[in-house]
Each structure stands twice: as C-alpha cells, then as structure tokens.
C-alpha cells in the first residue's frame, strides 16, 4: 500500500506538465492530465466509428497512462523531429522509473499498455494514437492554427503526419481534412516549411 500511495502521489505531477497546445475554449496551455482525460471521453464517443472493433476498456487504460512519462520527459511538439528523437531515451527511463513504482501485475500491466501505445501495432493502440493526434488538431483549429503558425508547421506536414487517422477513423479524418482545408485557406499554417514532414 505504501508503494501504491507513493505512485498515486507521483502521477499527480502530470497535472503540472504543460503541453504545446492551448485548451479548445481558453488561451491557456493544456496540461497533460487534462489531455489524457479528454482523450478518454473522445474514445467513448468515437469507438463506434472505428473501422476495426476496439476493446474500449483497454483503450481507456492506455489513454489515461500514455503520457505519464511526461512527468520526467516533458512534452514536445509532435512535428518537431529532433525534439521527439531526443525525448525517446528520457521516456524509456521515465517508464522504468514510474511504472516500476508499482511492483507486481498492476505495474506490469501499465508498462505493457504504455509499450503497446508507443508501438502502435495493434487496433487498440492505433485507435488511441489517432485520438491523441486528433485532439490537438481540433484545439489548433479552434485557435486559428496558433501553435502551427508559432512553430512553423505547414498544412502538408499536418496532413502527412496524421493521414493514418483515415485508416482508423475515416469519418473523423474526412471531417478534420475539411477543417484543415478551410484553415489553410484562412492562413492557419506556416507559409514556409520549417519542421521536417518526415
């Protein structure tokens, strides 16, 4: 029980980790705990629209813990390749430390779910990853592309990086593409490519 309480206290720190994206209806930055909660609600709403049936309970578990490693590693912009590469080692060490606080099957399950999310090789993890990408896109669209323009992200980069969403949630991706096209016409994106699209 002492280890479990220590883990519970530690993961509360996720509320202090600010993401690069603003809240949909406010100018302040979202924290990683808020992001995880929002993804869980999205999963419940969008699971019926997935092309392949998903195990919603597993997806919810995956989403609620997928960013816990940011307690140690912080958040980086998904379109910043150099920062993402530098963060990988930090995230692995964070997964060892934080999930390792829970000995036995619960800690092992959390670590296994985190590894699965990172690999994105199963229907559940690809569905979870699609939501993880869709949520900040919708937030950026609500803010007229603020984060994209601020960080030099082009329309082509956003579309290329997120096209896999069409395989998982085609109806959602179709609607997002329409909104991205509208945003491009309204200048929501950087005019010149700064970050790599690879």
Tab-separated table of C-alpha atoms in Angstrom:
chain	number	residue	atom	x	y	z
A	1	UNK	CA	0.000	0.000	0.000
A	2	UNK	CA	2.846	2.419	0.723
A	3	UNK	CA	4.175	1.892	-2.813
A	4	UNK	CA	0.725	2.399	-4.291
A	5	UNK	CA	0.203	5.641	-2.397
A	6	UNK	CA	3.637	6.860	-3.495
A	7	UNK	CA	2.704	6.069	-7.123
A	8	UNK	CA	-0.629	7.894	-6.777
A	9	UNK	CA	1.161	10.943	-5.386
A	10	UNK	CA	3.783	10.810	-8.138
A	11	UNK	CA	1.363	10.654	-11.061
A	12	UNK	CA	-0.421	13.744	-9.732
A	13	UNK	CA	2.598	15.630	-11.103
A	14	UNK	CA	1.178	15.082	-14.622
A	15	UNK	CA	-1.186	17.986	-13.877
A	16	UNK	CA	1.870	20.284	-13.852
A	17	UNK	CA	3.157	19.282	-17.302
A	18	UNK	CA	2.106	21.863	-19.857
A	19	UNK	CA	1.584	20.784	-23.430
A	20	UNK	CA	2.252	22.824	-26.563
A	21	UNK	CA	-1.469	23.118	-27.317
A	22	UNK	CA	-3.989	25.539	-25.872
A	23	UNK	CA	-7.304	24.498	-24.413
A	24	UNK	CA	-10.062	24.483	-27.018
A	25	UNK	CA	-12.010	27.276	-25.331
A	26	UNK	CA	-9.299	29.189	-23.485
A	27	UNK	CA	-5.942	30.742	-24.273
A	28	UNK	CA	-4.026	28.888	-21.565
A	29	UNK	CA	-1.954	25.815	-22.343
A	30	UNK	CA	-3.474	22.428	-21.647
A	31	UNK	CA	-1.761	20.178	-19.135
A	32	UNK	CA	-1.065	16.527	-19.853
A	33	UNK	CA	-3.598	15.229	-17.320
A	34	UNK	CA	-6.370	17.273	-18.945
A	35	UNK	CA	-5.292	15.950	-22.315
A	36	UNK	CA	-5.481	12.329	-21.124
A	37	UNK	CA	-8.954	12.840	-19.654
A	38	UNK	CA	-10.185	14.447	-22.878
A	39	UNK	CA	-8.873	11.526	-24.941
A	40	UNK	CA	-10.778	9.064	-22.743
A	41	UNK	CA	-14.041	10.904	-23.354
A	42	UNK	CA	-13.239	11.008	-27.081
A	43	UNK	CA	-12.607	7.249	-27.060
A	44	UNK	CA	-16.033	6.571	-25.591
A	45	UNK	CA	-17.698	8.819	-28.167
A	46	UNK	CA	-15.720	7.626	-31.198
A	47	UNK	CA	-15.287	3.885	-30.570
A	48	UNK	CA	-18.422	3.044	-32.609
A	49	UNK	CA	-16.846	4.819	-35.595
A	50	UNK	CA	-13.602	2.803	-35.636
A	51	UNK	CA	-13.060	0.666	-38.739
A	52	UNK	CA	-11.966	-2.263	-36.561
A	53	UNK	CA	-13.655	-3.091	-33.239
A	54	UNK	CA	-11.605	-1.974	-30.255
A	55	UNK	CA	-11.544	-3.073	-26.639
A	56	UNK	CA	-12.718	0.186	-25.080
A	57	UNK	CA	-11.619	-0.723	-21.562
A	58	UNK	CA	-8.068	-1.416	-22.769
A	59	UNK	CA	-8.064	1.784	-24.839
A	60	UNK	CA	-9.194	3.859	-21.845
A	61	UNK	CA	-6.443	2.362	-19.691
A	62	UNK	CA	-3.901	3.060	-22.423
A	63	UNK	CA	-5.008	6.658	-22.845
A	64	UNK	CA	-5.089	7.505	-19.169
A	65	UNK	CA	-1.459	6.385	-18.703
A	66	UNK	CA	0.092	7.076	-22.142
A	67	UNK	CA	1.591	10.440	-21.145
A	68	UNK	CA	2.634	9.616	-17.563
A	69	UNK	CA	6.243	9.505	-18.778
A	70	UNK	CA	5.995	13.247	-19.460
A	71	UNK	CA	6.401	13.762	-15.709
A	72	UNK	CA	10.116	13.196	-16.348
A	73	UNK	CA	10.408	13.777	-20.105
A	74	UNK	CA	8.107	16.775	-20.643
A	75	UNK	CA	6.076	17.415	-23.780
A	76	UNK	CA	7.361	18.253	-27.239
A	77	UNK	CA	5.596	19.248	-30.418
A	78	UNK	CA	4.683	16.153	-32.441
A	79	UNK	CA	6.015	17.855	-35.595
A	80	UNK	CA	9.469	18.565	-34.119
A	81	UNK	CA	11.531	15.527	-35.168
A	82	UNK	CA	14.721	16.488	-33.340
A	83	UNK	CA	12.960	17.093	-30.027
A	84	UNK	CA	10.986	13.852	-30.361
A	85	UNK	CA	14.144	11.826	-31.017
A	86	UNK	CA	15.891	13.400	-28.017
A	87	UNK	CA	12.882	12.641	-25.815
A	88	UNK	CA	12.732	8.892	-26.553
A	89	UNK	CA	15.521	7.929	-24.152
A	90	UNK	CA	14.010	10.111	-21.427
A	91	UNK	CA	10.605	8.480	-21.915
A	92	UNK	CA	12.007	4.957	-21.644
A	93	UNK	CA	13.789	5.840	-18.421
A	94	UNK	CA	10.622	7.503	-17.126
A	95	UNK	CA	8.559	4.399	-17.925
A	96	UNK	CA	11.041	2.258	-15.992
A	97	UNK	CA	11.008	4.590	-13.008
A	98	UNK	CA	7.332	5.486	-12.748
A	99	UNK	CA	5.670	2.180	-13.662
A	100	UNK	CA	8.389	0.443	-11.652
A	101	UNK	CA	6.998	2.123	-8.533
A	102	UNK	CA	4.148	-0.424	-8.670
A	103	UNK	CA	5.510	-3.919	-8.164
A	104	UNK	CA	3.555	-6.876	-9.458
A	105	UNK	CA	0.840	-7.242	-12.095
A	106	UNK	CA	-0.593	-3.708	-11.948
A	107	UNK	CA	2.713	-2.023	-12.701
A	108	UNK	CA	3.458	-4.629	-15.352
A	109	UNK	CA	0.067	-4.071	-16.999
A	110	UNK	CA	0.569	-0.312	-17.098
A	111	UNK	CA	4.033	-0.676	-18.578
A	112	UNK	CA	2.749	-3.176	-21.142
A	113	UNK	CA	-0.073	-0.825	-22.167
A	114	UNK	CA	2.387	2.058	-22.470
A	115	UNK	CA	4.697	-0.047	-24.649
A	116	UNK	CA	1.748	-1.076	-26.809
A	117	UNK	CA	0.665	2.538	-27.273
A	118	UNK	CA	4.182	3.511	-28.289
A	119	UNK	CA	4.460	0.683	-30.841
A	120	UNK	CA	1.072	1.470	-32.443
A	121	UNK	CA	0.909	-2.046	-33.892
A	122	UNK	CA	-2.491	-3.176	-32.569
A	123	UNK	CA	-6.012	-1.942	-33.408
A	124	UNK	CA	-6.410	-0.621	-29.845
A	125	UNK	CA	-3.140	1.324	-29.909
A	126	UNK	CA	-3.729	2.727	-33.397
A	127	UNK	CA	-7.187	3.904	-32.336
A	128	UNK	CA	-5.685	5.500	-29.205
A	129	UNK	CA	-2.926	7.136	-31.288
A	130	UNK	CA	-5.483	8.526	-33.746
A	131	UNK	CA	-7.327	10.207	-30.879
A	132	UNK	CA	-4.033	11.513	-29.489
A	133	UNK	CA	-3.420	13.217	-32.837
A	134	UNK	CA	-6.998	14.379	-33.461
A	135	UNK	CA	-7.439	16.232	-30.175
A	136	UNK	CA	-4.632	18.796	-30.633
A	137	UNK	CA	-5.649	19.302	-34.267
A	138	UNK	CA	-9.145	20.254	-33.167
A	139	UNK	CA	-7.702	22.543	-30.493
A	140	UNK	CA	-5.415	24.232	-33.017
A	141	UNK	CA	-8.282	24.719	-35.423
A	142	UNK	CA	-10.228	26.423	-32.629
A	143	UNK	CA	-7.283	28.799	-32.181
A	144	UNK	CA	-6.879	29.558	-35.883
A	145	UNK	CA	-3.690	27.486	-36.072
A	146	UNK	CA	-1.848	29.390	-33.339
A	147	UNK	CA	0.553	26.562	-32.430
A	148	UNK	CA	1.163	25.653	-36.081
A	149	UNK	CA	1.982	29.225	-37.089
A	150	UNK	CA	4.068	29.819	-33.958
A	151	UNK	CA	6.187	26.720	-34.652
A	152	UNK	CA	6.441	26.899	-38.438
A	153	UNK	CA	4.217	23.879	-39.133
A	154	UNK	CA	2.795	23.648	-42.649
A	155	UNK	CA	-0.516	22.278	-43.850
A	156	UNK	CA	1.308	19.489	-45.705
A	157	UNK	CA	3.127	18.427	-42.543
A	158	UNK	CA	-0.084	18.188	-40.528
A	159	UNK	CA	-1.867	16.201	-43.233
A	160	UNK	CA	1.072	13.843	-43.854
A	161	UNK	CA	1.722	13.105	-40.183
A	162	UNK	CA	-1.916	12.407	-39.419
A	163	UNK	CA	-3.140	10.638	-42.568
A	164	UNK	CA	-3.102	7.259	-40.761
A	165	UNK	CA	-6.186	8.517	-38.936
A	166	UNK	CA	-8.147	7.830	-42.120
A	167	UNK	CA	-7.465	4.100	-41.756
A	168	UNK	CA	-8.712	4.049	-38.172
A	169	UNK	CA	-11.465	6.675	-38.039
A	170	UNK	CA	-12.289	7.579	-41.653
A	171	UNK	CA	-15.351	9.701	-40.858
A	172	UNK	CA	-13.416	11.754	-38.320
A	173	UNK	CA	-10.461	12.170	-40.686
A	174	UNK	CA	-12.771	13.306	-43.513
A	175	UNK	CA	-14.244	15.998	-41.270
A	176	UNK	CA	-10.834	17.043	-39.966
A	177	UNK	CA	-9.480	17.263	-43.527
A	178	UNK	CA	-12.336	19.609	-44.465
A	179	UNK	CA	-11.497	21.805	-41.494
A	180	UNK	CA	-7.782	21.709	-42.283
A	181	UNK	CA	-8.528	22.734	-45.874
A	182	UNK	CA	-10.637	25.625	-44.602
A	183	UNK	CA	-7.856	26.546	-42.185
A	184	UNK	CA	-5.311	26.536	-44.984
A	185	UNK	CA	-7.459	28.979	-46.950
A	186	UNK	CA	-7.643	31.206	-43.850
A	187	UNK	CA	-3.885	31.164	-43.157
A	188	UNK	CA	-3.811	28.823	-40.140
A	189	UNK	CA	-0.453	27.320	-41.176
A	190	UNK	CA	3.123	28.457	-41.618
A	191	UNK	CA	3.754	29.629	-45.192
A	192	UNK	CA	7.191	28.023	-45.389
A	193	UNK	CA	8.261	24.613	-44.189
A	194	UNK	CA	10.444	24.864	-41.082
A	195	UNK	CA	9.953	21.475	-39.423
A	196	UNK	CA	10.501	18.274	-41.359
A	197	UNK	CA	7.487	16.378	-42.694
A	198	UNK	CA	9.278	13.033	-42.327
